[in-house]
């Protein structure tokens, strides 16, 4: 190792360790790789040559070359990475490609991922290249970490980025939306249902199917009988399942049950449809059993299937949900909340605007997984009977939901996942006394409040007002994250600024993360995540983090919506590394600053480009400027020429 590159080597080693990738420096103990390296001299002498790091992940060779200076990243010959001796010796990407090709030609491995890395922790470039046994290589998008290349993720990366095929997750997302679209049409065509009623029918049927596990309901029993209709059979199964789940008190169970009366009282749902040859209810029940119920019951997924269906149904109506300010939170955001708040299996979580319970589902699965891993639980019986799992379900997940039908969907969602107690309350969160709510002992708050409902006449409905009320309702020292429109962090109105002042008086702002503008695709909201510590006044000298996470690795796909690209895991890992001070980031990604209530709590407000430009950036800027000046001169000449012609 060159002395000046030791710091870069150590930083790369830390990145590998964080991603749980075990590579060896300056050689390999794997016999086949070691033999190949004996003739891998970059000088072309046929002598030994050692890359900075090398090893095997699954059936891929991983090889890394690094340089301390950014200007030693890559040397091109036209558009091609040069493999001339001096380029291979002096440039990171060129050296990595050289080793990759040598290893392909001198081992039995057919896939190599080579990384050219230059710079330091704060400012760097990490360029992956895929090499196989053809004469070609493929340059891949630059990354910030190695998280996509460990045992858990490398095959997904290969399928998505290198083969350019859909992963199982993408296929699942596509199928969910396809099923939701199909069911939406069928609910309308065969049931003549209003959009607001569709998710209730879906929820009720899923609860009835839940009762089938106790031999108290079966799809086959739905026979279109006029004496005891299919709707009555489903309704009775719903009632039995609510009792079995011990949804208490009785008034709450009755409130949930009343929402499902549409199933037994709607005539068209209970009459045999000539086209279907059965009642619409039986058709829906068969469809949901095959496409949704099995997914919820038999996979340990944080996916909010009912939320997905609700969102899809509402998208057709032009926004019943949006009119009410309801914007459902995507799964990757609910999971990010768990990571940003370092959720623990002993935490008590409160979501005061829980919608379809997306945050509570994500928190539950995150906490479950911690226990399953720490205790080595394997079977369903072991998991279900574990006292800590039972405690999470019974005592550690709390929510409020104002809309009755949303409350019903959320309660159903939690029951289907085994949360029989279901500590979700159908009530106005803003009407609750914070002191009383603190008695729940909630030390984690997660919230996506109603959007665009506040005004000068109703300042308590501003998103920042919901945030303050949540912070006041948590125990001292609690961690809290909210996803809100960026406008709520700017505090334009006098009322919003007063709330921000009060928040800093009683609570601590940790930072704000600006998100991808398409996070809530189709809604037109520019969101951000604000993170707080409750019950501890904000110190004047505290440095908050303001992060620009607009480039999060998610993109909009036609007819699907927002989907994860191959870079999403890498981008998320980089965000978490910066948030938890594991690495230092460029100011264009993260700025730290003290704050005042009058400030706009966003990265764009505090960011000033203090980075020293590279030679390439400087030359590009000068080139752009000269091109602009030249174009203006030519336009002026043309103007004067035209004017002269007019004379």
PDB file of C-alpha atoms in Angstrom, residues 297-444:
ATOM      1  CA  UNK A 297     -51.316 -14.550   7.040  1.00  0.00           C
ATOM      2  CA  UNK A 298     -48.462 -16.673   5.836  1.00  0.00           C
ATOM      3  CA  UNK A 299     -45.632 -14.224   5.130  1.00  0.00           C
ATOM      4  CA  UNK A 300     -43.816 -12.096   7.692  1.00  0.00           C
ATOM      5  CA  UNK A 301     -44.058  -8.910   5.654  1.00  0.00           C
ATOM      6  CA  UNK A 302     -44.397  -5.286   6.702  1.00  0.00           C
ATOM      7  CA  UNK A 303     -46.360  -4.648   3.507  1.00  0.00           C
ATOM      8  CA  UNK A 304     -49.658  -2.872   4.254  1.00  0.00           C
ATOM      9  CA  UNK A 305     -51.804  -4.753   1.734  1.00  0.00           C
ATOM     10  CA  UNK A 306     -55.063  -3.153   2.844  1.00  0.00           C
ATOM     11  CA  UNK A 307     -53.419   0.263   2.604  1.00  0.00           C
ATOM     12  CA  UNK A 308     -52.255  -0.562  -0.916  1.00  0.00           C
ATOM     13  CA  UNK A 309     -55.768  -1.571  -1.907  1.00  0.00           C
ATOM     14  CA  UNK A 310     -57.281   1.496  -0.278  1.00  0.00           C
ATOM     15  CA  UNK A 311     -54.847   3.785  -2.104  1.00  0.00           C
ATOM     16  CA  UNK A 312     -55.532   2.074  -5.408  1.00  0.00           C
ATOM     17  CA  UNK A 313     -59.321   2.299  -4.944  1.00  0.00           C
ATOM     18  CA  UNK A 314     -59.114   5.994  -4.063  1.00  0.00           C
ATOM     19  CA  UNK A 315     -56.897   6.773  -7.063  1.00  0.00           C
ATOM     20  CA  UNK A 316     -59.810   5.945  -9.356  1.00  0.00           C
ATOM     21  CA  UNK A 317     -62.246   8.229  -7.588  1.00  0.00           C
ATOM     22  CA  UNK A 318     -60.095  11.340  -7.952  1.00  0.00           C
ATOM     23  CA  UNK A 319     -59.226  11.569  -4.296  1.00  0.00           C
ATOM     24  CA  UNK A 320     -61.766  10.963  -1.573  1.00  0.00           C
ATOM     25  CA  UNK A 321     -58.708  10.343   0.567  1.00  0.00           C
ATOM     26  CA  UNK A 322     -56.930  13.458  -0.645  1.00  0.00           C
ATOM     27  CA  UNK A 323     -59.977  15.626   0.051  1.00  0.00           C
ATOM     28  CA  UNK A 324     -59.832  14.416   3.630  1.00  0.00           C
ATOM     29  CA  UNK A 325     -56.097  15.073   3.768  1.00  0.00           C
ATOM     30  CA  UNK A 326     -55.364  11.329   3.839  1.00  0.00           C
ATOM     31  CA  UNK A 327     -52.039  10.440   2.210  1.00  0.00           C
ATOM     32  CA  UNK A 328     -51.017   6.856   2.963  1.00  0.00           C
ATOM     33  CA  UNK A 329     -47.372   6.283   3.792  1.00  0.00           C
ATOM     34  CA  UNK A 330     -45.344   3.982   1.507  1.00  0.00           C
ATOM     35  CA  UNK A 331     -43.742   0.888   3.045  1.00  0.00           C
ATOM     36  CA  UNK A 332     -40.163   2.050   2.457  1.00  0.00           C
ATOM     37  CA  UNK A 333     -40.899   5.198   4.491  1.00  0.00           C
ATOM     38  CA  UNK A 334     -42.548   3.345   7.395  1.00  0.00           C
ATOM     39  CA  UNK A 335     -39.515   1.053   7.531  1.00  0.00           C
ATOM     40  CA  UNK A 336     -37.136   4.028   7.320  1.00  0.00           C
ATOM     41  CA  UNK A 337     -38.847   5.540  10.387  1.00  0.00           C
ATOM     42  CA  UNK A 338     -38.017   2.387  12.361  1.00  0.00           C
ATOM     43  CA  UNK A 339     -34.349   2.700  11.376  1.00  0.00           C
ATOM     44  CA  UNK A 340     -34.045   6.448  11.974  1.00  0.00           C
ATOM     45  CA  UNK A 341     -35.601   6.099  15.431  1.00  0.00           C
ATOM     46  CA  UNK A 342     -33.508   3.002  16.249  1.00  0.00           C
ATOM     47  CA  UNK A 343     -36.637   1.125  17.252  1.00  0.00           C
ATOM     48  CA  UNK A 344     -36.124  -1.406  20.053  1.00  0.00           C
ATOM     49  CA  UNK A 345     -38.205  -4.459  20.921  1.00  0.00           C
ATOM     50  CA  UNK A 346     -39.073  -2.890  24.279  1.00  0.00           C
ATOM     51  CA  UNK A 347     -40.376   0.416  22.861  1.00  0.00           C
ATOM     52  CA  UNK A 348     -43.985   1.583  23.097  1.00  0.00           C
ATOM     53  CA  UNK A 349     -45.115   3.159  19.822  1.00  0.00           C
ATOM     54  CA  UNK A 350     -47.841   5.749  19.275  1.00  0.00           C
ATOM     55  CA  UNK A 351     -49.244   6.743  15.887  1.00  0.00           C
ATOM     56  CA  UNK A 352     -52.005   9.335  16.475  1.00  0.00           C
ATOM     57  CA  UNK A 353     -53.142   9.502  12.819  1.00  0.00           C
ATOM     58  CA  UNK A 354     -52.729   5.846  11.959  1.00  0.00           C
ATOM     59  CA  UNK A 355     -54.791   5.576   8.754  1.00  0.00           C
ATOM     60  CA  UNK A 356     -54.636   1.917   7.721  1.00  0.00           C
ATOM     61  CA  UNK A 357     -51.959   1.243  10.409  1.00  0.00           C
ATOM     62  CA  UNK A 358     -48.926   1.259   8.111  1.00  0.00           C
ATOM     63  CA  UNK A 359     -46.547   2.629  10.767  1.00  0.00           C
ATOM     64  CA  UNK A 360     -47.816   0.242  13.438  1.00  0.00           C
ATOM     65  CA  UNK A 361     -47.421  -2.738  11.093  1.00  0.00           C
ATOM     66  CA  UNK A 362     -43.856  -1.710  10.201  1.00  0.00           C
ATOM     67  CA  UNK A 363     -42.986  -1.173  13.873  1.00  0.00           C
ATOM     68  CA  UNK A 364     -44.525  -4.505  14.872  1.00  0.00           C
ATOM     69  CA  UNK A 365     -42.562  -6.458  12.270  1.00  0.00           C
ATOM     70  CA  UNK A 366     -39.336  -4.625  13.073  1.00  0.00           C
ATOM     71  CA  UNK A 367     -39.707  -5.441  16.774  1.00  0.00           C
ATOM     72  CA  UNK A 368     -40.741  -9.030  16.038  1.00  0.00           C
ATOM     73  CA  UNK A 369     -37.673  -9.577  13.869  1.00  0.00           C
ATOM     74  CA  UNK A 370     -35.376  -8.301  16.608  1.00  0.00           C
ATOM     75  CA  UNK A 371     -36.805 -10.866  19.028  1.00  0.00           C
ATOM     76  CA  UNK A 372     -36.833 -13.691  16.470  1.00  0.00           C
ATOM     77  CA  UNK A 373     -33.146 -13.102  15.668  1.00  0.00           C
ATOM     78  CA  UNK A 374     -31.983 -12.567  19.249  1.00  0.00           C
ATOM     79  CA  UNK A 375     -33.795 -15.660  20.555  1.00  0.00           C
ATOM     80  CA  UNK A 376     -33.295 -17.825  17.487  1.00  0.00           C
ATOM     81  CA  UNK A 377     -37.030 -18.518  17.098  1.00  0.00           C
ATOM     82  CA  UNK A 378     -37.752 -20.737  14.097  1.00  0.00           C
ATOM     83  CA  UNK A 379     -41.267 -22.136  14.078  1.00  0.00           C
ATOM     84  CA  UNK A 380     -44.582 -20.313  13.968  1.00  0.00           C
ATOM     85  CA  UNK A 381     -45.475 -21.892  17.322  1.00  0.00           C
ATOM     86  CA  UNK A 382     -42.301 -20.565  18.950  1.00  0.00           C
ATOM     87  CA  UNK A 383     -42.957 -17.076  17.630  1.00  0.00           C
ATOM     88  CA  UNK A 384     -46.645 -16.973  18.551  1.00  0.00           C
ATOM     89  CA  UNK A 385     -46.053 -18.233  22.105  1.00  0.00           C
ATOM     90  CA  UNK A 386     -43.063 -16.021  22.899  1.00  0.00           C
ATOM     91  CA  UNK A 387     -43.909 -13.692  25.834  1.00  0.00           C
ATOM     92  CA  UNK A 388     -42.087 -10.696  24.306  1.00  0.00           C
ATOM     93  CA  UNK A 389     -43.985 -11.116  21.019  1.00  0.00           C
ATOM     94  CA  UNK A 390     -47.232 -11.284  22.984  1.00  0.00           C
ATOM     95  CA  UNK A 391     -46.277  -8.136  24.907  1.00  0.00           C
ATOM     96  CA  UNK A 392     -45.674  -6.195  21.702  1.00  0.00           C
ATOM     97  CA  UNK A 393     -49.074  -7.179  20.353  1.00  0.00           C
ATOM     98  CA  UNK A 394     -50.922  -6.537  23.584  1.00  0.00           C
ATOM     99  CA  UNK A 395     -49.224  -3.508  25.093  1.00  0.00           C
ATOM    100  CA  UNK A 396     -46.752  -1.746  22.833  1.00  0.00           C
ATOM    101  CA  UNK A 397     -48.665  -0.542  19.741  1.00  0.00           C
ATOM    102  CA  UNK A 398     -51.110   2.353  20.096  1.00  0.00           C
ATOM    103  CA  UNK A 399     -52.992   4.399  17.540  1.00  0.00           C
ATOM    104  CA  UNK A 400     -55.770   6.924  16.958  1.00  0.00           C
ATOM    105  CA  UNK A 401     -57.854   7.282  13.815  1.00  0.00           C
ATOM    106  CA  UNK A 402     -60.641   9.850  13.399  1.00  0.00           C
ATOM    107  CA  UNK A 403     -62.389   8.440  10.308  1.00  0.00           C
ATOM    108  CA  UNK A 404     -64.631   5.493  11.250  1.00  0.00           C
ATOM    109  CA  UNK A 405     -64.054   3.501   8.077  1.00  0.00           C
ATOM    110  CA  UNK A 406     -60.268   4.012   8.265  1.00  0.00           C
ATOM    111  CA  UNK A 407     -60.363   2.968  11.912  1.00  0.00           C
ATOM    112  CA  UNK A 408     -62.149  -0.215  10.865  1.00  0.00           C
ATOM    113  CA  UNK A 409     -59.554  -0.966   8.173  1.00  0.00           C
ATOM    114  CA  UNK A 410     -56.701  -0.325  10.624  1.00  0.00           C
ATOM    115  CA  UNK A 411     -58.266  -2.561  13.282  1.00  0.00           C
ATOM    116  CA  UNK A 412     -58.828  -5.309  10.697  1.00  0.00           C
ATOM    117  CA  UNK A 413     -55.251  -4.942   9.512  1.00  0.00           C
ATOM    118  CA  UNK A 414     -53.875  -5.485  13.006  1.00  0.00           C
ATOM    119  CA  UNK A 415     -56.223  -8.383  13.830  1.00  0.00           C
ATOM    120  CA  UNK A 416     -55.223 -10.216  10.652  1.00  0.00           C
ATOM    121  CA  UNK A 417     -51.613  -9.952  11.818  1.00  0.00           C
ATOM    122  CA  UNK A 418     -52.388 -11.446  15.199  1.00  0.00           C
ATOM    123  CA  UNK A 419     -52.747  -8.234  17.180  1.00  0.00           C
ATOM    124  CA  UNK A 420     -55.993  -9.195  18.871  1.00  0.00           C
ATOM    125  CA  UNK A 421     -55.925  -6.453  21.477  1.00  0.00           C
ATOM    126  CA  UNK A 422     -55.600  -3.810  18.758  1.00  0.00           C
ATOM    127  CA  UNK A 423     -54.963  -0.646  20.797  1.00  0.00           C
ATOM    128  CA  UNK A 424     -56.393   1.608  18.101  1.00  0.00           C
ATOM    129  CA  UNK A 425     -59.011   4.151  19.163  1.00  0.00           C
ATOM    130  CA  UNK A 426     -61.617   5.765  16.915  1.00  0.00           C
ATOM    131  CA  UNK A 427     -61.284   9.322  18.202  1.00  0.00           C
ATOM    132  CA  UNK A 428     -59.947  12.786  17.435  1.00  0.00           C
ATOM    133  CA  UNK A 429     -56.332  12.798  18.581  1.00  0.00           C
ATOM    134  CA  UNK A 430     -56.310  16.591  18.928  1.00  0.00           C
ATOM    135  CA  UNK A 431     -59.145  16.364  21.462  1.00  0.00           C
ATOM    136  CA  UNK A 432     -57.068  14.139  23.776  1.00  0.00           C
ATOM    137  CA  UNK A 433     -55.268  15.538  26.819  1.00  0.00           C
ATOM    138  CA  UNK A 434     -51.486  15.123  26.360  1.00  0.00           C
ATOM    139  CA  UNK A 435     -50.978  14.471  30.087  1.00  0.00           C
ATOM    140  CA  UNK A 436     -53.364  11.520  29.936  1.00  0.00           C
ATOM    141  CA  UNK A 437     -51.784  10.164  26.766  1.00  0.00           C
ATOM    142  CA  UNK A 438     -48.389  10.224  28.466  1.00  0.00           C
ATOM    143  CA  UNK A 439     -49.740   7.584  30.848  1.00  0.00           C
ATOM    144  CA  UNK A 440     -49.541   5.106  27.951  1.00  0.00           C
ATOM    145  CA  UNK A 441     -45.766   5.419  28.338  1.00  0.00           C
ATOM    146  CA  UNK A 442     -45.144   5.853  24.617  1.00  0.00           C
ATOM    147  CA  UNK A 443     -41.449   6.539  24.024  1.00  0.00           C
ATOM    148  CA  UNK A 444     -41.637   6.428  20.203  1.00  0.00           C
TER     149      UNK A 444
END
